[in-house]
Coordinates of C-alpha atoms in Angstrom, one line a residue:
Chain R
M14 CA -22.0 -9.9 -26.4
S15 CA -24.2 -10.4 -23.3
I16 CA -23.5 -12.7 -20.5
V17 CA -25.6 -15.1 -18.3
V18 CA -24.5 -15.4 -14.7
L19 CA -25.8 -18.2 -12.5
G20 CA -25.2 -17.9 -8.8
T21 CA -26.6 -16.6 -5.5
V22 CA -28.3 -13.4 -4.5
A23 CA -28.0 -13.2 -0.8
L24 CA -28.5 -11.2 2.3
D25 CA -25.0 -10.9 3.9
S26 CA -24.3 -9.9 7.5
V27 CA -20.7 -9.2 7.9
K28 CA -18.3 -8.0 10.6
T29 CA -14.7 -6.7 10.0
P30 CA -12.3 -4.6 12.0
F31 CA -13.9 -1.7 10.3
G32 CA -17.4 -2.2 11.3
E33 CA -20.5 -4.4 11.1
R34 CA -23.4 -4.5 8.7
K35 CA -26.6 -6.5 8.6
E36 CA -28.4 -8.1 5.7
L37 CA -26.6 -6.3 3.0
L38 CA -27.4 -7.3 -0.6
G39 CA -24.8 -9.7 -1.7
G40 CA -24.2 -13.1 -3.0
S41 CA -21.9 -14.5 -5.8
A42 CA -24.1 -13.5 -8.8
A43 CA -24.8 -10.1 -7.4
H44 CA -21.1 -9.3 -6.9
F45 CA -20.3 -10.7 -10.3
S46 CA -22.9 -8.6 -11.9
M47 CA -21.8 -5.3 -10.5
A48 CA -18.5 -5.6 -12.2
A49 CA -19.7 -7.4 -15.5
R50 CA -22.4 -4.8 -16.1
L51 CA -19.6 -2.2 -16.8
F52 CA -18.8 -4.2 -20.0
T53 CA -21.8 -6.0 -21.1
K54 CA -25.5 -6.8 -20.6
V55 CA -25.8 -9.2 -17.6
N56 CA -28.5 -11.7 -17.3
L57 CA -28.9 -12.9 -13.8
V58 CA -30.1 -16.4 -13.0
A59 CA -30.8 -16.8 -9.3
I60 CA -33.4 -17.3 -6.7
V61 CA -34.5 -15.1 -3.7
G62 CA -37.4 -15.7 -1.1
N63 CA -40.5 -13.6 -0.7
D64 CA -38.8 -11.9 2.2
F65 CA -36.4 -10.3 -0.3
P66 CA -36.7 -6.5 -0.1
Q67 CA -38.5 -4.9 -3.1
E68 CA -35.8 -2.1 -2.9
H69 CA -33.1 -4.6 -3.8
I70 CA -35.0 -5.7 -6.9
A71 CA -35.4 -2.1 -7.9
F72 CA -31.7 -1.5 -7.2
L73 CA -30.5 -4.5 -9.4
R74 CA -32.9 -3.4 -12.2
S75 CA -31.5 0.2 -11.9
K76 CA -28.0 -1.2 -12.5
G77 CA -29.2 -2.5 -15.9
L78 CA -29.4 -6.1 -15.1
N79 CA -31.9 -8.3 -16.9
L80 CA -33.9 -10.0 -14.0
T81 CA -36.2 -12.1 -16.3
S82 CA -34.7 -15.3 -14.7
L83 CA -34.5 -14.1 -11.1
I84 CA -37.0 -16.4 -9.3
I85 CA -38.8 -15.1 -6.4
D86 CA -40.0 -18.1 -4.5
K87 CA -42.0 -18.8 -1.4
G88 CA -39.6 -19.0 1.6
K89 CA -36.5 -17.2 2.9
T90 CA -33.7 -15.7 0.9
F91 CA -30.2 -17.3 1.2
R92 CA -28.4 -15.6 4.1
W93 CA -24.7 -15.7 5.0
E94 CA -23.1 -14.4 8.1
G95 CA -19.3 -14.1 8.4
E96 CA -16.4 -12.3 10.1
Y97 CA -12.9 -11.1 9.0
R98 CA -10.1 -10.6 11.4
G99 CA -6.5 -9.5 11.3
D100 CA -5.2 -9.3 7.7
L101 CA -8.8 -9.8 6.4
N102 CA -7.6 -12.6 4.0
T103 CA -9.9 -15.3 5.3
A104 CA -13.6 -15.3 6.0
L105 CA -14.8 -17.0 9.2
T106 CA -18.4 -18.3 8.3
L107 CA -20.6 -17.9 11.4
N108 CA -23.8 -18.9 9.9
T109 CA -25.5 -20.1 6.6
E110 CA -29.2 -20.3 6.0
L111 CA -29.8 -21.8 2.6
G112 CA -33.6 -20.9 2.5
V113 CA -35.0 -21.1 -1.1
L114 CA -31.5 -21.9 -2.3
S115 CA -32.1 -25.6 -1.2
V116 CA -35.0 -25.9 -3.8
F117 CA -33.3 -23.9 -6.6
K118 CA -33.9 -25.1 -10.0
P119 CA -32.7 -22.5 -12.4
R120 CA -35.0 -21.2 -15.2
I121 CA -33.9 -19.3 -18.2
S122 CA -35.8 -17.7 -21.0
E123 CA -35.6 -19.1 -24.6
E124 CA -33.9 -15.9 -25.6
Q125 CA -31.3 -16.2 -22.9
R126 CA -30.5 -19.8 -23.8
K127 CA -28.8 -18.5 -27.0
I128 CA -26.3 -16.4 -25.0
K129 CA -22.7 -17.6 -25.6
N130 CA -21.0 -16.3 -22.6
I131 CA -21.8 -18.0 -19.3
F132 CA -20.6 -17.8 -15.8
L133 CA -21.6 -20.5 -13.3
A134 CA -20.8 -18.7 -9.9
N135 CA -20.7 -20.7 -6.8
V136 CA -23.6 -22.8 -6.2
D137 CA -24.2 -26.6 -5.9
P138 CA -22.4 -28.3 -9.0
D139 CA -25.7 -30.1 -9.9
I140 CA -27.4 -26.6 -10.2
Q141 CA -24.5 -25.5 -12.3
E142 CA -24.7 -28.5 -14.5
H143 CA -28.5 -28.2 -14.8
L144 CA -28.2 -24.6 -16.2
L145 CA -25.2 -25.5 -18.5
R146 CA -27.4 -28.3 -20.1
K147 CA -30.0 -25.7 -21.1
M148 CA -27.7 -23.4 -23.0
L149 CA -27.8 -23.8 -26.7
K150 CA -24.4 -22.7 -28.0
P151 CA -22.1 -21.9 -25.1
K152 CA -18.8 -20.4 -26.3
L153 CA -17.1 -19.3 -23.2
V154 CA -18.1 -20.9 -20.0
G155 CA -16.5 -19.9 -16.6
L156 CA -17.1 -21.8 -13.4
D157 CA -16.4 -21.0 -9.7
S158 CA -16.9 -23.3 -6.8
M159 CA -16.0 -23.5 -3.1
N160 CA -14.4 -25.8 -0.6
Y161 CA -17.8 -27.3 0.5
W162 CA -18.5 -28.7 -2.9
I163 CA -14.9 -29.8 -3.4
H164 CA -15.3 -31.9 -0.4
H165 CA -18.8 -33.0 -0.7
K166 CA -19.4 -33.2 -4.5
R167 CA -15.9 -33.8 -5.8
K168 CA -16.9 -36.2 -8.6
G169 CA -19.7 -34.1 -10.0
L170 CA -17.6 -31.1 -9.9
I171 CA -14.7 -32.8 -11.8
R172 CA -17.2 -34.2 -14.3
L173 CA -18.5 -30.8 -14.9
L174 CA -15.0 -29.4 -15.5
K175 CA -14.8 -31.2 -18.7
H176 CA -17.4 -28.9 -20.1
I177 CA -15.8 -25.7 -18.8
D178 CA -13.5 -23.2 -20.5
I179 CA -12.2 -21.3 -17.5
Y180 CA -12.2 -22.8 -14.0
V181 CA -11.9 -20.0 -11.4
A182 CA -10.6 -21.0 -7.9
N183 CA -9.0 -19.3 -5.1
D184 CA -5.6 -20.8 -4.0
Q185 CA -7.0 -23.0 -1.1
E186 CA -9.6 -24.5 -3.4
A187 CA -7.0 -25.1 -6.2
R188 CA -4.8 -27.0 -3.7
A189 CA -7.6 -28.9 -2.2
L190 CA -9.1 -30.1 -5.5
S191 CA -5.8 -30.9 -7.1
G192 CA -3.9 -32.3 -4.0
E193 CA -0.9 -30.3 -5.2
D194 CA 1.0 -27.7 -2.9
N195 CA 2.8 -26.0 -5.7
I196 CA 0.3 -23.6 -7.2
I197 CA 1.6 -24.1 -10.9
K198 CA 1.3 -27.9 -10.4
A199 CA -2.2 -27.4 -9.0
A200 CA -3.2 -25.4 -12.0
K201 CA -1.7 -28.0 -14.3
T202 CA -3.6 -30.8 -12.5
L203 CA -6.9 -28.9 -12.6
K204 CA -6.5 -28.3 -16.3
S205 CA -5.9 -32.1 -16.7
Y206 CA -9.4 -32.6 -15.2
G207 CA -10.8 -31.0 -18.3
A208 CA -11.0 -27.2 -17.9
K209 CA -9.2 -25.5 -20.9
M210 CA -7.9 -22.7 -18.7
V211 CA -7.4 -22.3 -14.9
L212 CA -7.5 -19.0 -13.1
I213 CA -6.3 -19.0 -9.4
K214 CA -7.3 -16.1 -7.3
K215 CA -4.8 -15.3 -4.5
G216 CA -6.6 -12.4 -2.8
E217 CA -4.0 -9.7 -1.8
N218 CA -1.4 -11.7 -3.7
G219 CA -2.9 -11.4 -7.1
V220 CA -3.9 -13.9 -9.6
L221 CA -2.4 -16.8 -11.7
F222 CA -3.7 -17.8 -15.1
Y223 CA -2.8 -21.1 -16.6
S224 CA -3.4 -22.7 -20.0
D225 CA -1.5 -24.9 -22.5
R226 CA -0.2 -21.8 -24.3
F227 CA 0.1 -19.2 -21.5
I228 CA 1.0 -18.7 -17.9
F229 CA 0.1 -15.2 -16.7
S230 CA 0.7 -13.8 -13.2
L231 CA -0.6 -10.5 -12.0
P232 CA -0.2 -8.9 -8.6
A233 CA -3.2 -7.4 -6.8
Y234 CA -3.8 -3.7 -7.1
P235 CA -2.3 -2.3 -3.7
V236 CA -5.2 -1.3 -1.5
E237 CA -4.3 0.3 1.9
G238 CA -8.0 0.6 3.1
V239 CA -9.4 -2.9 2.8
V240 CA -12.8 -2.6 4.6
D241 CA -14.7 -5.7 3.5
P242 CA -13.3 -8.4 1.2
T243 CA -16.7 -10.2 0.8
G244 CA -17.3 -10.9 -3.0
A245 CA -14.0 -9.8 -4.1
G246 CA -13.5 -13.0 -5.9
D247 CA -16.8 -12.9 -7.6
T248 CA -16.2 -9.2 -8.5
F249 CA -12.9 -10.3 -10.0
A250 CA -14.6 -12.9 -12.1
G251 CA -17.2 -10.3 -13.2
G252 CA -14.6 -7.9 -14.5
F253 CA -12.7 -10.8 -16.1
M254 CA -15.6 -12.5 -17.9
G255 CA -17.4 -9.1 -18.6
Y256 CA -14.3 -7.9 -20.5
L257 CA -13.9 -11.1 -22.5
A258 CA -17.6 -11.1 -23.4
K259 CA -17.3 -7.5 -24.6
T260 CA -14.2 -8.1 -26.7
G261 CA -15.3 -11.5 -28.0
R262 CA -11.7 -12.6 -28.1
V263 CA -9.7 -14.9 -25.9
N264 CA -6.2 -14.5 -27.2
S265 CA -3.1 -13.7 -25.0
L266 CA -3.6 -9.8 -24.9
A267 CA -7.4 -10.1 -24.3
L268 CA -6.8 -12.5 -21.4
K269 CA -4.2 -10.3 -19.7
K270 CA -6.4 -7.3 -20.1
A271 CA -9.3 -9.2 -18.7
L272 CA -7.2 -10.2 -15.7
A273 CA -6.2 -6.6 -15.2
Y274 CA -10.0 -5.5 -15.4
G275 CA -10.8 -8.2 -12.9
T276 CA -8.0 -7.1 -10.6
V277 CA -9.0 -3.4 -10.5
A278 CA -12.8 -4.2 -10.1
A279 CA -12.0 -6.4 -7.2
S280 CA -9.8 -3.6 -5.6
F281 CA -12.8 -1.3 -5.6
N282 CA -15.0 -4.0 -4.1
V283 CA -12.9 -4.4 -0.9
E284 CA -12.9 -0.6 -0.3
D285 CA -16.4 -0.7 1.2
F286 CA -19.0 -3.0 2.5
G287 CA -21.1 -5.2 0.2
L288 CA -21.9 -3.6 -3.2
N289 CA -21.5 0.0 -2.0
R290 CA -18.4 0.8 -3.9
T291 CA -18.9 -1.3 -7.1
S292 CA -22.5 -0.3 -7.6
S293 CA -21.5 3.3 -8.1
L294 CA -18.6 2.5 -10.5
K295 CA -18.5 3.9 -14.0
P296 CA -16.3 2.4 -16.7
L297 CA -14.1 5.5 -16.5
D298 CA -13.2 4.5 -12.9
L299 CA -11.9 1.2 -14.1
E300 CA -9.9 2.8 -16.9
R301 CA -8.3 5.3 -14.5
R302 CA -7.3 2.7 -12.0
I303 CA -6.2 0.2 -14.6
A304 CA -3.7 2.9 -15.9
K305 CA -2.3 3.3 -12.4
F306 CA -2.2 -0.5 -11.9
K307 CA 0.0 -0.8 -15.1
E308 CA 2.4 1.6 -13.6
C309 CA 2.9 -0.7 -10.7
F310 CA 4.8 -3.2 -12.7
H311 CA 5.4 -2.3 -16.3
F312 CA 8.9 -1.8 -17.2
N313 CA 10.9 -1.6 -20.4
L314 CA 14.0 -3.8 -21.0
Chain U
M225 CA 29.9 0.7 -9.4
S226 CA 30.9 -2.1 -7.1
I227 CA 29.0 -3.2 -4.0
V228 CA 29.8 -4.2 -0.5
V229 CA 27.8 -7.0 1.1
L230 CA 28.0 -7.8 4.8
G231 CA 26.3 -11.0 6.0
T232 CA 26.7 -14.6 6.7
V233 CA 28.7 -17.3 5.0
A234 CA 27.4 -20.6 6.2
L235 CA 27.3 -24.3 6.0
D236 CA 23.6 -25.2 5.4
S237 CA 22.0 -28.6 6.0
V238 CA 18.6 -28.6 4.4
K239 CA 15.7 -31.1 3.9
T240 CA 12.9 -30.5 1.4
P241 CA 10.4 -33.0 -0.1
F242 CA 12.8 -33.2 -3.0
G243 CA 16.0 -34.4 -1.1
E244 CA 18.4 -33.6 1.8
R245 CA 21.8 -32.0 1.6
K246 CA 24.4 -31.6 4.3
E247 CA 26.8 -28.6 4.8
L248 CA 26.2 -26.8 1.6
L249 CA 27.9 -23.6 1.1
G250 CA 25.2 -20.9 1.9
G251 CA 24.5 -17.9 4.1
S252 CA 22.9 -14.5 3.4
A253 CA 26.1 -12.9 1.9
A254 CA 26.9 -15.9 -0.3
H255 CA 23.4 -16.0 -1.7
F256 CA 23.3 -12.3 -2.3
S257 CA 26.7 -12.4 -3.9
M258 CA 25.8 -15.1 -6.5
A259 CA 23.1 -12.8 -8.0
A260 CA 24.9 -9.4 -7.5
R261 CA 28.1 -10.7 -9.2
L262 CA 26.2 -10.8 -12.5
F263 CA 26.0 -7.1 -12.4
T264 CA 28.9 -5.6 -10.6
K265 CA 32.0 -6.4 -8.6
V266 CA 31.1 -7.8 -5.1
N267 CA 33.0 -7.2 -2.0
L268 CA 32.2 -9.8 0.6
V269 CA 32.4 -8.9 4.2
A270 CA 31.9 -12.0 6.4
I271 CA 33.5 -14.5 8.7
V272 CA 34.0 -18.2 8.5
G273 CA 35.8 -20.6 10.9
N274 CA 39.0 -22.5 10.3
D275 CA 36.9 -25.6 9.6
F276 CA 35.6 -23.8 6.4
P277 CA 36.6 -26.0 3.5
Q278 CA 39.3 -24.4 1.2
E279 CA 37.4 -25.5 -1.8
H280 CA 34.5 -23.1 -0.9
I281 CA 37.0 -20.2 -0.7
A282 CA 38.3 -21.2 -4.1
F283 CA 34.8 -21.4 -5.4
L284 CA 33.9 -18.0 -4.2
R285 CA 36.9 -16.5 -5.7
S286 CA 36.3 -18.2 -8.9
K287 CA 33.0 -16.4 -9.0
G288 CA 34.8 -13.1 -9.1
L289 CA 34.1 -12.1 -5.5
N290 CA 36.6 -9.9 -3.7
L291 CA 37.4 -11.9 -0.5
T292 CA 39.8 -9.3 1.1
S293 CA 37.4 -8.8 3.9
L294 CA 36.3 -12.4 4.5
I295 CA 37.8 -13.2 7.9
I296 CA 38.9 -16.8 8.6
D297 CA 38.9 -17.0 12.5
K298 CA 39.7 -19.7 14.9
G299 CA 36.6 -21.7 15.6
K300 CA 33.6 -23.2 13.8
T301 CA 31.8 -21.8 10.8
F302 CA 28.2 -20.7 11.2
R303 CA 25.9 -23.6 10.5
W304 CA 22.1 -23.6 9.9
E305 CA 19.9 -26.7 9.7
G306 CA 16.4 -26.5 8.3
E307 CA 13.5 -28.2 6.6
Y308 CA 10.7 -27.2 4.3
R309 CA 7.5 -29.0 4.0
G310 CA 4.2 -28.8 2.0
D311 CA 4.2 -25.8 -0.1
L312 CA 7.8 -24.9 0.8
N313 CA 6.9 -21.4 1.8
T314 CA 8.1 -21.5 5.4
A315 CA 11.5 -22.8 6.7
L316 CA 11.5 -24.8 9.9
T317 CA 14.8 -24.1 11.7
L318 CA 16.1 -27.2 13.2
N319 CA 19.3 -26.0 14.5
T320 CA 21.7 -23.0 14.5
E321 CA 25.3 -22.9 15.6
L322 CA 26.7 -19.5 15.6
G323 CA 30.3 -20.5 15.9
V324 CA 32.7 -17.6 14.9
L325 CA 29.5 -15.4 14.0
S326 CA 29.2 -14.7 17.7
V327 CA 32.5 -12.8 17.9
F328 CA 32.2 -11.2 14.4
K329 CA 33.6 -7.7 14.1
P330 CA 33.6 -6.8 10.4
R331 CA 36.8 -5.5 8.9
I332 CA 37.0 -3.8 5.7
S333 CA 39.9 -2.4 3.6
E334 CA 40.5 1.4 3.2
E335 CA 39.8 0.9 -0.4
Q336 CA 36.5 -0.8 0.1
R337 CA 35.4 2.0 2.7
K338 CA 35.0 4.2 -0.3
I339 CA 32.4 2.0 -2.0
K340 CA 29.0 3.7 -2.4
N341 CA 26.6 0.7 -2.7
I342 CA 26.2 -1.4 0.5
F343 CA 24.0 -4.2 1.4
L344 CA 23.7 -5.2 5.1
A345 CA 22.3 -8.7 4.9
N346 CA 20.9 -10.5 7.8
V347 CA 23.2 -10.4 10.8
D348 CA 23.0 -8.8 14.2
P349 CA 21.9 -5.1 13.8
D350 CA 24.9 -4.1 16.0
I351 CA 27.3 -5.7 13.5
Q352 CA 25.4 -4.0 10.6
E353 CA 25.7 -0.6 12.4
H354 CA 29.5 -1.3 13.1
L355 CA 30.2 -1.7 9.4
L356 CA 27.9 1.2 8.2
R357 CA 29.9 3.6 10.4
K358 CA 33.1 2.6 8.6
M359 CA 31.8 3.4 5.3
L360 CA 33.0 6.8 4.0
K361 CA 30.3 7.9 1.5
P362 CA 27.5 5.4 1.4
K363 CA 25.2 6.4 -1.5
L364 CA 22.7 3.5 -1.6
V365 CA 22.3 1.4 1.6
G366 CA 20.1 -1.7 1.7
L367 CA 19.3 -3.7 4.9
D368 CA 17.7 -7.1 5.6
S369 CA 17.0 -8.5 9.1
M370 CA 15.0 -11.3 10.5
N371 CA 12.4 -12.0 13.0
Y372 CA 15.0 -13.0 15.7
W373 CA 16.4 -9.4 15.6
I374 CA 13.0 -7.8 15.4
H375 CA 12.1 -9.4 18.6
H376 CA 15.4 -9.1 20.5
K377 CA 16.9 -5.9 19.1
R378 CA 13.9 -3.9 18.0
K379 CA 15.3 -0.6 19.2
G380 CA 18.6 -1.0 17.6
L381 CA 17.2 -2.1 14.3
I382 CA 14.7 0.9 14.3
R383 CA 17.5 3.2 15.1
L384 CA 19.6 1.8 12.3
L385 CA 16.7 2.2 9.8
K386 CA 17.1 6.0 9.9
H387 CA 20.4 5.5 8.0
I388 CA 19.0 3.1 5.4
D389 CA 17.7 3.7 2.0
I390 CA 16.0 0.5 1.3
Y391 CA 14.8 -1.8 4.0
V392 CA 14.1 -5.3 2.6
A393 CA 11.9 -7.5 4.7
N394 CA 9.7 -10.5 4.1
D395 CA 5.9 -10.1 4.8
Q396 CA 6.0 -11.8 8.2
E397 CA 8.9 -9.5 9.3
A398 CA 7.2 -6.4 7.9
R399 CA 4.0 -7.2 9.8
A400 CA 5.9 -8.1 13.0
L401 CA 8.1 -4.9 13.0
S402 CA 5.3 -2.5 12.1
G403 CA 2.5 -4.1 14.0
E404 CA 0.2 -3.7 11.0
D405 CA -1.8 -6.4 9.2
N406 CA -2.3 -4.8 5.8
I407 CA 0.9 -5.0 3.9
I408 CA 0.7 -1.5 2.5
K409 CA 0.0 0.0 6.0
A410 CA 3.0 -2.0 7.2
A411 CA 5.2 -0.6 4.5
K412 CA 4.1 2.9 5.2
T413 CA 4.8 2.5 8.9
L414 CA 8.3 0.9 8.3
K415 CA 9.1 4.0 6.0
S416 CA 8.0 6.2 8.9
Y417 CA 10.7 4.6 10.9
G418 CA 13.3 6.2 8.6
A419 CA 14.1 4.0 5.6
K420 CA 13.5 5.9 2.5
M421 CA 12.2 2.9 0.6
V422 CA 10.7 -0.4 1.7
L423 CA 10.7 -3.7 -0.2
I424 CA 8.6 -6.5 1.1
K425 CA 9.3 -9.9 -0.3
K426 CA 6.3 -12.3 -0.4
G427 CA 8.0 -15.4 -1.6
E428 CA 5.8 -17.2 -4.3
N429 CA 3.6 -14.2 -4.1
G430 CA 6.1 -11.7 -5.5
V431 CA 7.2 -8.4 -4.0
L432 CA 5.9 -5.0 -3.0
F433 CA 8.0 -1.9 -3.2
Y434 CA 6.9 1.3 -1.3
S435 CA 8.3 4.9 -1.3
D436 CA 6.9 8.3 -1.0
R437 CA 6.7 8.5 -4.7
F438 CA 6.0 5.0 -5.9
I439 CA 4.1 1.8 -5.1
F440 CA 5.3 -1.1 -7.2
S441 CA 4.0 -4.7 -7.1
L442 CA 5.4 -7.5 -9.0
P443 CA 4.3 -11.2 -9.0
A444 CA 6.9 -14.0 -8.7
Y445 CA 8.2 -15.7 -11.7
P446 CA 6.2 -19.0 -11.9
V447 CA 8.3 -21.8 -10.9
E448 CA 6.8 -25.4 -11.0
G449 CA 9.8 -27.2 -9.8
V450 CA 10.7 -25.5 -6.5
V451 CA 13.4 -27.7 -4.9
D452 CA 15.0 -25.6 -2.2
P453 CA 13.9 -22.0 -1.3
T454 CA 16.9 -21.4 1.0
G455 CA 18.4 -18.1 0.1
A456 CA 15.8 -16.9 -2.3
G457 CA 15.3 -13.6 -0.4
D458 CA 19.1 -12.9 -0.4
T459 CA 19.3 -13.9 -4.1
F460 CA 16.5 -11.5 -4.7
A461 CA 18.3 -8.7 -2.9
G462 CA 21.4 -9.5 -4.8
G463 CA 19.8 -9.1 -8.1
F464 CA 18.0 -6.0 -7.0
M465 CA 20.9 -4.2 -5.4
G466 CA 23.3 -5.5 -8.0
Y467 CA 21.3 -4.0 -10.8
L468 CA 20.9 -0.7 -9.1
A469 CA 24.6 -0.6 -8.4
K470 CA 25.3 -1.2 -12.1
T471 CA 23.0 1.5 -13.4
G472 CA 23.8 4.0 -10.7
R473 CA 20.2 5.4 -10.9
V474 CA 17.4 4.9 -8.5
N475 CA 14.5 6.4 -10.6
S476 CA 11.2 4.6 -11.2
L477 CA 12.2 2.6 -14.2
A478 CA 15.5 1.5 -12.7
L479 CA 13.7 0.4 -9.6
K480 CA 11.1 -1.6 -11.4
K481 CA 13.8 -3.2 -13.5
A482 CA 15.8 -4.0 -10.4
L483 CA 12.8 -5.7 -8.9
A484 CA 12.4 -7.8 -12.1
Y485 CA 16.0 -8.8 -12.0
G486 CA 15.7 -9.7 -8.3
T487 CA 12.6 -11.8 -9.1
V488 CA 14.2 -13.8 -11.9
A489 CA 17.5 -14.3 -9.9
A490 CA 15.4 -15.7 -7.0
S491 CA 13.4 -17.9 -9.4
F492 CA 16.7 -19.6 -10.5
N493 CA 17.8 -20.0 -6.9
V494 CA 14.8 -22.1 -5.9
E495 CA 15.2 -24.6 -8.7
D496 CA 18.1 -26.4 -7.0
F497 CA 19.7 -26.8 -3.6
G498 CA 22.0 -24.2 -2.2
L499 CA 24.0 -22.1 -4.8
N500 CA 23.9 -24.9 -7.4
R501 CA 21.8 -23.0 -9.8
T502 CA 22.7 -19.4 -9.2
S503 CA 26.5 -20.1 -9.3
S504 CA 26.3 -21.4 -12.8
L505 CA 24.2 -18.4 -14.1
K506 CA 25.4 -16.1 -16.9
P507 CA 23.9 -12.6 -17.4
L508 CA 22.2 -13.9 -20.5
D509 CA 20.2 -16.4 -18.5
L510 CA 18.7 -13.5 -16.5
E511 CA 17.9 -11.6 -19.7
R512 CA 16.2 -14.6 -21.3
R513 CA 14.1 -15.2 -18.2
I514 CA 13.3 -11.5 -17.6
A515 CA 11.9 -11.3 -21.1
K516 CA 9.7 -14.3 -20.4
F517 CA 8.7 -12.8 -17.0
K518 CA 7.5 -9.6 -18.7
E519 CA 5.1 -11.7 -20.9
C520 CA 3.5 -12.9 -17.8
F521 CA 1.9 -9.6 -17.0
H522 CA 2.6 -6.9 -19.6
F523 CA -0.4 -5.8 -21.6
N524 CA -1.4 -2.7 -23.6
L525 CA -4.4 -0.7 -22.9

């Protein structure tokens, strides 16, 4: 089954101890798509300005994405500028230029409205809600957000969670929105807000999945050469949601495998700048790494 | 096969958001022993003062520990006072009284010198070296240390690592001693100092194991009700080394199972103050929890 992803398509300028890159193709929806496309047809719902390089459009199309609902509007493309230092676990945002994102009203084709798997990547919760209302029969809806919205649109975000199947957050966001220090208590509280399942991303420390029926916890895939972590969380979500869309099941085994696919997808993402590594991935690359990943922790009693 | 553990037996005063306790029986060797005793005969090499309550001696003996090499010296028992706040991940040391620990010269019986499994828990590296030299045929030697020794006895510690099979550190210590931010690079550097294997404990984020042949990574067992994390790392080491001593093998499967036993032992430790939870554990408690733990991340491809 195909998937709709709403989010940003951006021009990212990033500095890490391993180098500096200007105006790379990035954004939450772009990173998500590069992983999800390995499992299913991805329908991108986003906006860029008329300064957006044509080559990026051609590139996204060449990766098999459906760009019907990618709006090209008058104005500037969303830009993000950031830096990572030391252990590369936290991004320091140096500058954000919203550009056309500030007037974004997502459009979606009649055909796409029927799609059942939806991921609302990080944008204003009002925009996320706007798109969700247009969907005819959502079956599995994931949502990501960020600290900015947690602080500035807390009520809207919590209202939206009642219509969400899987809330995806990083550990800081989970603690901030729930007010809980213990990460399991945080997940429980977030679930009580309405999301059926909660997925907490912990960067190099892996991921925690929480629902009424299951608690899953996976380590990260060990990566020695982390070059640029930008988009790792969205890549994770792309692998996770992409796999679930492909299998069409959300049972215990499917969820654990989805977490593992998200994990290995994210491990590729951090190995190079921007989409460099994930855009050249083939499904077999994921399969090979997931087999190695399993070896990191599987044991028999 | 039995095991020798060198370390501290202490009186701990601890404050967490869940309560406060004064002069609990604690210390690195005591916490280690409570987990290791579930697998093998534990020989405690430590010192206490003549103020050490007789009931604690009786208690340790009732847990099956061999106390032949527990010195009771004139003076005060080592005391530690600390506090945990917020997410309980970091201890704030309020006070340390070395007492008899400052004159500790470990003694060990002729019989015990023949034991092949040794764990040098956190004490002065000179004391650790002193004991290691007395051992006749060490086969598997683990060592833990702490930031204080990394900063004040760096050379001695690195010299000692050449004689160690498994260096056990938490992530902060691993980064401090190696000078590397990336945790895999840190493990690699620590291995290059001479330890054959490196085990990095990451608290609620699980554990990373590194050797020339394997990288293993396990999440923590999800614990919602963390009450007091004091001694969790030593309890982990006790489960890990205890299981290896019992099986007598250090292959891939044994190492992974040892990591899992260490993980579940530590998960019990944090559920109550001091040794309250671990001292009442039966082997079956570990078996039950390890089966649940496996369910948190095992999947089939």
